[in-house]
Amino acid sequence: MAGGAANWARAFIGGGFIVGTGYMLLKFATPSEQELYNSLSPDLKRKVDEQRHAQANKEQVQHMKTLQEKLAQQQDSATVNWAK
């Protein structure tokens, strides 16, 4: 088996080159979120802004409900040590 190690080295180098080339193409050819947003028409930008605003409000409401539940649990389990 002459050249076994050389064949493995060539295979790893070739595979690394293919993977590296694919990664670089992906990195440079994919637009960022801001570039994609800037390329949208004004109508689509308005829809995206509405969806982002609705999502932010939904998350804020969910966060407030979670805080209220935690506060209610703390108040239910709170005991007054000095009244014993």
XYZ file of C-alpha atoms in Angstrom:
84
model
C 0.000 0.000 0.000
C 2.232 2.707 -1.267
C 1.195 6.276 -0.578
C -1.470 5.448 2.022
C -0.584 8.356 4.287
C -0.262 10.718 1.340
C -3.718 9.736 0.117
C -5.206 10.418 3.562
C -3.456 13.775 3.760
C -4.717 14.718 0.306
C -8.233 13.647 1.261
C -8.206 15.752 4.454
C -6.761 18.778 2.687
C -9.268 18.467 -0.166
C -12.165 18.009 2.247
C -11.024 20.972 4.316
C -10.808 23.085 1.179
C -14.335 22.129 0.121
C -15.775 22.811 3.584
C -13.860 26.093 3.894
C -15.007 27.251 0.471
C -18.618 26.426 1.335
C -18.379 28.309 4.619
C -16.860 31.384 2.971
C -19.537 31.385 0.246
C -22.227 31.155 2.901
C -20.663 33.913 4.985
C -20.259 36.396 2.122
C -23.352 35.571 0.034
C -25.935 35.629 2.841
C -27.271 39.126 3.588
C -27.418 40.360 7.158
C -30.771 40.987 8.776
C -30.404 44.739 8.291
C -29.446 44.359 4.611
C -32.457 42.137 4.039
C -34.748 44.619 5.804
C -33.356 47.524 3.761
C -34.061 45.664 0.512
C -37.770 45.233 1.327
C -40.478 47.382 -0.203
C -42.099 49.986 2.108
C -45.258 47.878 2.351
C -43.322 44.826 3.530
C -41.257 46.960 5.918
C -44.485 48.196 7.523
C -45.724 44.602 7.934
C -42.408 43.507 9.455
C -42.478 46.456 11.866
C -46.059 45.610 12.893
C -45.107 41.978 13.545
C -42.043 42.987 15.567
C -44.125 45.404 17.620
C -46.812 42.763 18.243
C -44.171 40.221 19.288
C -42.539 42.706 21.657
C -45.910 43.491 23.264
C -46.700 39.778 23.603
C -43.369 39.116 25.299
C -43.856 42.073 27.638
C -47.332 40.869 28.648
C -46.004 37.351 29.246
C -43.152 38.735 31.361
C -45.590 40.799 33.454
C -47.831 37.744 34.018
C -44.815 35.726 35.145
C -43.764 38.459 37.562
C -47.291 38.751 38.943
C -47.467 34.979 39.482
C -44.117 34.985 41.288
C -45.203 37.891 43.466
C -48.472 36.148 44.324
C -46.593 32.962 45.265
C -44.221 34.945 47.468
C -47.105 36.710 49.186
C -48.933 33.410 49.754
C -45.899 31.732 51.265
C -44.671 34.734 53.258
C -44.956 34.425 57.009
C -44.457 37.118 59.558
C -41.779 35.990 61.990
C -42.349 38.677 64.580
C -46.075 37.863 64.973
C -45.429 34.355 66.297
